[in-house]
Tab-separated table of C-alpha atoms in Angstrom:
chain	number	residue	atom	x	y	z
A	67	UNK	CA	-34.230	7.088	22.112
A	68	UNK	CA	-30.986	9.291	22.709
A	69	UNK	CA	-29.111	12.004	20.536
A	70	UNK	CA	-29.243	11.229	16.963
A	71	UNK	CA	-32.184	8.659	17.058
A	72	UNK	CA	-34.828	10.988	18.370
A	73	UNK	CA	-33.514	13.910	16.452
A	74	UNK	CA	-34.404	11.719	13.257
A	75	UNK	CA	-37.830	10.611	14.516
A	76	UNK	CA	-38.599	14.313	15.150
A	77	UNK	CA	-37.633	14.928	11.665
A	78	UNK	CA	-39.603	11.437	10.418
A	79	UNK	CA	-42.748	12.693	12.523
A	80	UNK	CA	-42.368	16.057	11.059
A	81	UNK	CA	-42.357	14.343	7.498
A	82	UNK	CA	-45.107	11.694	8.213
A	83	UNK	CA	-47.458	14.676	9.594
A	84	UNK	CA	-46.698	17.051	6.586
A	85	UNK	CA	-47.062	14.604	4.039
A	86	UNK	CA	-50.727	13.734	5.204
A	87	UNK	CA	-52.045	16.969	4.018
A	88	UNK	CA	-50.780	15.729	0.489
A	89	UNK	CA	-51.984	12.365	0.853
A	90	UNK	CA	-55.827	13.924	1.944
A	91	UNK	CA	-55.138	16.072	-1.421
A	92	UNK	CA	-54.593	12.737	-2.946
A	93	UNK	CA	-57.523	11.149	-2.046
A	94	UNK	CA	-59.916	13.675	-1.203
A	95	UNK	CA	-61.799	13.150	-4.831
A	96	UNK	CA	-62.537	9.447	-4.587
A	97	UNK	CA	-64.143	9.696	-0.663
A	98	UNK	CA	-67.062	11.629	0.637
A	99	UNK	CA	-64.839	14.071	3.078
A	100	UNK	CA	-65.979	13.683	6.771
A	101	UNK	CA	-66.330	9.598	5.797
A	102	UNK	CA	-63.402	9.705	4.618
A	103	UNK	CA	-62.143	11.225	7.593
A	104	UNK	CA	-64.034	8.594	9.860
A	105	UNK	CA	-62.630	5.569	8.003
A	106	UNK	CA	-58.992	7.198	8.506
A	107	UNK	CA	-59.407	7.018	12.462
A	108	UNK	CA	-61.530	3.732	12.676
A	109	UNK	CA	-58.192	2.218	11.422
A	110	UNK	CA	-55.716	4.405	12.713
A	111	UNK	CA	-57.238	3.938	16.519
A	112	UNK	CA	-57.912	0.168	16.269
A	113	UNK	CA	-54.330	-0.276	15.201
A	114	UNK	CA	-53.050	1.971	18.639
A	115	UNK	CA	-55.702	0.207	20.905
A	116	UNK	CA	-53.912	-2.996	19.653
A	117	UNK	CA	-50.300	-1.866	20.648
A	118	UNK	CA	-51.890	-0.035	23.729
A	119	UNK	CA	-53.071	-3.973	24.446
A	120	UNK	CA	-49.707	-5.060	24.578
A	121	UNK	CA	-47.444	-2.400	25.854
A	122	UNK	CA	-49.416	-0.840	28.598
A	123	UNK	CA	-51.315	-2.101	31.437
A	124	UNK	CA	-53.918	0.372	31.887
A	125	UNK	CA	-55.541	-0.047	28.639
A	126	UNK	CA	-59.586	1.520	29.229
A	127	UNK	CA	-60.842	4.504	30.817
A	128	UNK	CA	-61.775	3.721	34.521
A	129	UNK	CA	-62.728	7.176	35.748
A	130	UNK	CA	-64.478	10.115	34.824
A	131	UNK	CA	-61.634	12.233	33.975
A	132	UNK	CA	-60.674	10.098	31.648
A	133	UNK	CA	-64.030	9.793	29.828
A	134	UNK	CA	-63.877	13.627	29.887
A	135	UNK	CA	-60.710	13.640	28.514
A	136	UNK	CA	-61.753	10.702	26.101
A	137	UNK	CA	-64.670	12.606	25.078
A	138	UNK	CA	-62.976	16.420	24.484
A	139	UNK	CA	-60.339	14.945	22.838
A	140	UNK	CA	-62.973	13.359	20.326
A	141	UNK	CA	-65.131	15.989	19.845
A	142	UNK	CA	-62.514	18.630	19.292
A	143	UNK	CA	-59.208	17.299	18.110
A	144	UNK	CA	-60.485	14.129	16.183
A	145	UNK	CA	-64.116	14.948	14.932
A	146	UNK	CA	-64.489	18.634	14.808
A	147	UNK	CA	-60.726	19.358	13.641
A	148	UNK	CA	-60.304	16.665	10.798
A	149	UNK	CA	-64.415	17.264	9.993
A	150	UNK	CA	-63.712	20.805	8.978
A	151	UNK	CA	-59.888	20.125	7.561
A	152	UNK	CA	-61.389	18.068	5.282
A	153	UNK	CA	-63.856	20.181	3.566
A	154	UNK	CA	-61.405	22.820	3.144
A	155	UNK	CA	-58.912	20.935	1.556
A	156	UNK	CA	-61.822	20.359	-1.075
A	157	UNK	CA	-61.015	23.812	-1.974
A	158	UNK	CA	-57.232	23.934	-1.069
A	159	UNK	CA	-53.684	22.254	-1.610
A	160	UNK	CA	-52.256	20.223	1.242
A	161	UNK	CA	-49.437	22.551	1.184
A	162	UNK	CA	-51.777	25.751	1.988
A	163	UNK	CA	-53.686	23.519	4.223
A	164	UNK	CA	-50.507	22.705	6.162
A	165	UNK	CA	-49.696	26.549	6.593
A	166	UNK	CA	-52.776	27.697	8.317
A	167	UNK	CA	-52.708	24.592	10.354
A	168	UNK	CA	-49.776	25.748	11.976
A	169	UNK	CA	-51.358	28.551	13.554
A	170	UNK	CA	-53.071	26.117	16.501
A	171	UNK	CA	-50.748	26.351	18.998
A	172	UNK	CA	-50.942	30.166	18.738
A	173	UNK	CA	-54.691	29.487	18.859
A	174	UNK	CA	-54.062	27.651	21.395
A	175	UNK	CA	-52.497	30.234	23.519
A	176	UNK	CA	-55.140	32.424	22.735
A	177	UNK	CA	-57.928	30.339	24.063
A	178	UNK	CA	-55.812	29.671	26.865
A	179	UNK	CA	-56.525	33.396	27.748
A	180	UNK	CA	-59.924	32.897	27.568
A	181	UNK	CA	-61.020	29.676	29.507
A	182	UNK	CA	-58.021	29.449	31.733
A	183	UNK	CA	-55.843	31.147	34.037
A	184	UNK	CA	-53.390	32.400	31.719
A	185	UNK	CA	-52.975	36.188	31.125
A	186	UNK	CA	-53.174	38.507	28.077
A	187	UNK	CA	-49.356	39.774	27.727
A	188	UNK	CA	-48.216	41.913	25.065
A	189	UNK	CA	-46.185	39.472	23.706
A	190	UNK	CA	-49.074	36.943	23.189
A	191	UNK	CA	-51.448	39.659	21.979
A	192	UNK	CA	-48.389	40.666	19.518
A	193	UNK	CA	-47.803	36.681	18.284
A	194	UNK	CA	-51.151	36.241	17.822
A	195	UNK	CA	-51.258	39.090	15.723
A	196	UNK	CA	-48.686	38.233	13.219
A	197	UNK	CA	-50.325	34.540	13.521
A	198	UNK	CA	-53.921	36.321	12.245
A	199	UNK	CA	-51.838	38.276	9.629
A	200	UNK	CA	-50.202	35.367	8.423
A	201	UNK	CA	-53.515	33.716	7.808
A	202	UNK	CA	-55.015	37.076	6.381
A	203	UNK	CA	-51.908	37.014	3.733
A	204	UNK	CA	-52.274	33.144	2.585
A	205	UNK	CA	-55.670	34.065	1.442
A	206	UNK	CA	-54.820	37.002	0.192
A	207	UNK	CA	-58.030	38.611	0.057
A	208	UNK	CA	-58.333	41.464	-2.169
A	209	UNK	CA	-60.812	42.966	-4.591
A	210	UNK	CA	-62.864	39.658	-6.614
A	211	UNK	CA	-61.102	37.324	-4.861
A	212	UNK	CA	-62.955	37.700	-1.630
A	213	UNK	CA	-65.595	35.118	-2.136
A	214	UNK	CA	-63.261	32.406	-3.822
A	215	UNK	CA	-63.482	28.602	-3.568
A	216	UNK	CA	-59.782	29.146	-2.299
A	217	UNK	CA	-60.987	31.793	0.295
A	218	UNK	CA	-63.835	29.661	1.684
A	219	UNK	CA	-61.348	26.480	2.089
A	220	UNK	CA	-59.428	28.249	4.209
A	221	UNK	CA	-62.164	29.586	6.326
A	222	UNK	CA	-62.420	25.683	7.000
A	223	UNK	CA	-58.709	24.754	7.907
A	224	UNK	CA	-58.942	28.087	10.150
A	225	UNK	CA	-61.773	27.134	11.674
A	226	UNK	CA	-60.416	23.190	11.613
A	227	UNK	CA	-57.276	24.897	13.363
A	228	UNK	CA	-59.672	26.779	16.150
A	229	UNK	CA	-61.165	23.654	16.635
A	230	UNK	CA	-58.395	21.900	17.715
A	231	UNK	CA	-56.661	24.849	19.830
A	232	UNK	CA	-60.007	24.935	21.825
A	233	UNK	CA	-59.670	21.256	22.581
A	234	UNK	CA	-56.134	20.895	23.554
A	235	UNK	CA	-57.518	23.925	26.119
A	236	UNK	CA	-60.671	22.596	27.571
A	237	UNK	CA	-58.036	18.941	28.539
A	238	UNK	CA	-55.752	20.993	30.709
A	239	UNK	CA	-58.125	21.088	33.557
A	240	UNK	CA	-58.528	17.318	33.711
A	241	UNK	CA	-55.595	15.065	35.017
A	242	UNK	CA	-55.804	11.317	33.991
A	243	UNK	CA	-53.195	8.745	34.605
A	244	UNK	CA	-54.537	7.041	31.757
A	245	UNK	CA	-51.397	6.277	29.390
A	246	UNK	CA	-51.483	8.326	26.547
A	247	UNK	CA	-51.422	5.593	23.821
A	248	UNK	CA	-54.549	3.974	25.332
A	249	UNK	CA	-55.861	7.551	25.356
A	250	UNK	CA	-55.261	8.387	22.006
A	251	UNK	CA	-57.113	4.919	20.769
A	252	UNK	CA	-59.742	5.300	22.420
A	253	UNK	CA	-59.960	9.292	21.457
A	254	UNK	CA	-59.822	8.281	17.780
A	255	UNK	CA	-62.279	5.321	17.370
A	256	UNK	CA	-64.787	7.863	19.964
A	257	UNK	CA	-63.971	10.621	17.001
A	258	UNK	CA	-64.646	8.287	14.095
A	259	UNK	CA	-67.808	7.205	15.502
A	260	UNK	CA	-68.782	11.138	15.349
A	261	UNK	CA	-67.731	11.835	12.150
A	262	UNK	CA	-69.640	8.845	10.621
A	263	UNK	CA	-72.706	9.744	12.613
A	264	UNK	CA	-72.375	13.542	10.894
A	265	UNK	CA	-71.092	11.951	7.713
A	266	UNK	CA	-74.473	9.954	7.648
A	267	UNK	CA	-76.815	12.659	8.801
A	268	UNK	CA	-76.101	15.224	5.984
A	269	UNK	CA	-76.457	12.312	3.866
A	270	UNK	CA	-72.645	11.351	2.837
A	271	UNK	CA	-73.228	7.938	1.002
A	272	UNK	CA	-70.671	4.936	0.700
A	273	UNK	CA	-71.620	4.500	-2.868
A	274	UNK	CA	-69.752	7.899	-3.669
A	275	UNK	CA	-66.319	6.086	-2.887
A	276	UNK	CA	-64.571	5.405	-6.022
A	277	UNK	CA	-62.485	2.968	-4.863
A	278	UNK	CA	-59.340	3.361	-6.921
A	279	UNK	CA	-55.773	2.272	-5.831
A	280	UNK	CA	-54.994	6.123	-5.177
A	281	UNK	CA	-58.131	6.241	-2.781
A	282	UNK	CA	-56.312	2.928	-1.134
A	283	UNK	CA	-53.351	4.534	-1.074
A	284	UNK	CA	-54.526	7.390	0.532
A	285	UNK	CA	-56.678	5.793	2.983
A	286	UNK	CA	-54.217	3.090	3.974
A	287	UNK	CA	-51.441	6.053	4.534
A	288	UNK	CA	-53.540	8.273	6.574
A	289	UNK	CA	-54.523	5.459	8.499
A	290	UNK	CA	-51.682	3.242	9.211
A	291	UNK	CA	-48.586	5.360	8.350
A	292	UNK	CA	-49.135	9.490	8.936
A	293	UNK	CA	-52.172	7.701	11.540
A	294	UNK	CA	-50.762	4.932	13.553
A	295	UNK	CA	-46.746	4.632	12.735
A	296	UNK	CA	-46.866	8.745	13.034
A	297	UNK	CA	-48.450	8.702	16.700
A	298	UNK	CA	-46.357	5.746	17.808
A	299	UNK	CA	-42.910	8.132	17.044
A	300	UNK	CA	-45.112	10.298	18.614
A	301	UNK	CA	-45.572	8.773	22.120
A	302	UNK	CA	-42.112	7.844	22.013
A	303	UNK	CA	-40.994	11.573	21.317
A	304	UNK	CA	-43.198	12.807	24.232
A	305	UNK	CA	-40.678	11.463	26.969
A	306	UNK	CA	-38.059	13.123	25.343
A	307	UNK	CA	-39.576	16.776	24.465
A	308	UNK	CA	-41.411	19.319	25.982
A	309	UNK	CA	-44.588	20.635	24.374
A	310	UNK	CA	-43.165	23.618	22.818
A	311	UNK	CA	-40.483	20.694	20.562
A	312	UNK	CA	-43.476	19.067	19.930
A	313	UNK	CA	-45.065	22.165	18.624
A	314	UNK	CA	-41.734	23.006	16.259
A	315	UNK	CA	-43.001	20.045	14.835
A	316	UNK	CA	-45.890	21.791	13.246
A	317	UNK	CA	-43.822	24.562	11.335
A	318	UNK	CA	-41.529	21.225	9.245
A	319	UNK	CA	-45.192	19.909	8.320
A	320	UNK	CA	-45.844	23.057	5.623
A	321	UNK	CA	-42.356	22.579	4.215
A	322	UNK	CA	-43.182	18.746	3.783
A	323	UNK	CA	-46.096	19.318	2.016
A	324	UNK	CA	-45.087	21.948	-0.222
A	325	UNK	CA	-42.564	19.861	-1.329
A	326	UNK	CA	-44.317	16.821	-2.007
A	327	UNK	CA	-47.188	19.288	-3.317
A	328	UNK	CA	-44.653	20.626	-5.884
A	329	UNK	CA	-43.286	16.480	-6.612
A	330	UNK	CA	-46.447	15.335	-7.050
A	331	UNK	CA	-48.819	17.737	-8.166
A	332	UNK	CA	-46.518	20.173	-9.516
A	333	UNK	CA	-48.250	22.636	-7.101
A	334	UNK	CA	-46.115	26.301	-6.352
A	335	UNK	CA	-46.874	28.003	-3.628
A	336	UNK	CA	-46.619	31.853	-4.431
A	337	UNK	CA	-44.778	34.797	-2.264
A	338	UNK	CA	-47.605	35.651	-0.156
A	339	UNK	CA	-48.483	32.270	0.871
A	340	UNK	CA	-44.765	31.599	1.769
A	341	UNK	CA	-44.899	35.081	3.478
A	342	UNK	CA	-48.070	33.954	5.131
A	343	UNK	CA	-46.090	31.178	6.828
A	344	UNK	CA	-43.359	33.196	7.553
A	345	UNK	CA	-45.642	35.909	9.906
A	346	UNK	CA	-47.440	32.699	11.617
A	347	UNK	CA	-44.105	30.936	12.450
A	348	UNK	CA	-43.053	34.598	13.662
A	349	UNK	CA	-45.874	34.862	15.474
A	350	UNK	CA	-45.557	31.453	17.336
A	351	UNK	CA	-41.934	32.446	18.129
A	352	UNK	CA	-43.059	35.654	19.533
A	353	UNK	CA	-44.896	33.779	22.323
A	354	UNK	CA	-43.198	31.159	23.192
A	355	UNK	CA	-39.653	33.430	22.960
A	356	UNK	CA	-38.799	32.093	26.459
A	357	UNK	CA	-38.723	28.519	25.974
A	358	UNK	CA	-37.459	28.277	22.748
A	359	UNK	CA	-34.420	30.769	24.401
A	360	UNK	CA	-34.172	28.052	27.241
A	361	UNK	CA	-34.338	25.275	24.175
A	362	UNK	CA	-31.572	27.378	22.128
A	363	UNK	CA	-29.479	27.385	25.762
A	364	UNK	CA	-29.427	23.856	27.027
A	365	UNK	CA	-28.809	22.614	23.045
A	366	UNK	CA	-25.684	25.038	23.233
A	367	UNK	CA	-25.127	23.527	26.874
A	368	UNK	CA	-25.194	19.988	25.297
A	369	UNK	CA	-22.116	20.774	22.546
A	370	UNK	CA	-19.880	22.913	24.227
């Protein structure tokens, strides 16, 4: 994947991720939320241990760094982060949803501070900063609005956002030569078993699924397209970008959704929100201002 190929699949991913905030908004009304969320990765991870059968030879976890990994990775990034992302978006639109979502890798950073090596600069302290402010401005909470629906949501996605900063922190320590697809598969079907187990003990019941071709829809998209197809581009993009590209990646996602929002909802997002975004993306530039300059150089390198 060279040149104008992986430039498109960063743009596809970018698409595939963002529209899956719209596609939760889609379905979120026919599906209990954190079942729904475990039926999503039941599929999407059986479908990626499948390919992981066939394309790589290392295919289960055969030490304990990679349980550890196996088991972070599913408590944080699959079950706690989609758990809480999907009882926000009861109470907000993918496109909103997608917006404070992009503030994990300055979370990210943040906790990085905290559990890891990594100092406090100015810079970070300053990114993380506009990052907060950008979140403050989205919900936008003055006078009666303060207790909202809206408000609480995006409590949720922040804390859905935390949740997965934290986890992509607490990995780093732990080196596995486990390849990442069989990883991910085995991440995701660990994840869905938590959610269902949380789904069932607050008493989340399968006859509240409507099943209705939109709840299909929705379900078979998160799962096999914005799930499975999405983290295949995915894998393939990871031997071709550093982490901080991969990041970028989050700050197309809002602009996806708000778009599709807007096609298929009819949904505007107003001036704060867009402001919101604007502050968080600042933010995320502010710390990682060195590598994007060393991105910004060798892509000037490349065409001159």
């Amino acid at each position: 994947m060279k040149g104008a190929r992986s430039v498109i699949a960063f743009l596809l991913l970018g698409i595939l991720w963002g529209s899956s905030f719209v596609a939760i908004e889609v379905g979120i009304p026919f599906f209990p939320p954190i079942l729904f969320a475990a039926l999503r990765y039941y599929i999407a991870g059986m479908a990626i241990l499948v390919y992981a059968l066939f394309t790589v030879e290392y295919q289960r976890p055969r030490s304990s760094k990679d349980w550890i990994v196996i088991a972070i990775t599913g408590i944080f990034l699959i079950g706690g982060h989609h758990a809480l992302l999907y009882i926000g978006q009861q109470y907000v639109s993918g496109a909103v949803a997608a917006i404070v979502i992009s503030l994990s890798p300055i979370l990210t950073t943040a906790f990085a501070t905290l559990f890891l090596d990594d100092s406090l600069t100015f810079f970070t302290a300053l990114g993380l900063l506009f990052g907060l402010s950008g979140v403050v401005l989205v919900t936008n909470p003055t006078g009666s609005t303060v207790l909202t629906v809206s408000v609480i949501g995006i409590g949720f996605v922040f804390a859905s956002a935390a949740c997965f900063g934290l986890g992509s922190v607490l990995t780093r320590p732990f080196r596995t030569s486990m390849p990442v697809q069989s990883m991910q598969a085995y991440s995701m079907l660990f994840g869905a078993l938590l959610l269902h187990g949380v789904s069932f003990c607050i008493g989340e019941d399968w006859d509240k699924i409507i099943w209705t071709m939109s709840a299909v829809a929705s379900l078979g998209y998160l799962a096999i397209v914005s799930g499975a197809f999405a983290f295949l581009l995915y894998f393939q993009l990871l031997d071709h970008y550093g982490p901080v590209e991969i990041n970028l990646i989050g700050y197309f996602e809002p602009v996806t959704a708000a778009i599709l929002s807007w096609i298929i909802f009819g949904q505007l997002i107003n001036l704060p929100t867009i402001g919101g975004f604007i502050l968080i993306l600042v933010g995320f530039i502010t710390i990682k201002r060195r590598s994007i300059k060393g991105i910004i150089e060798s892509c000037t390198l490349c065409y001159t």
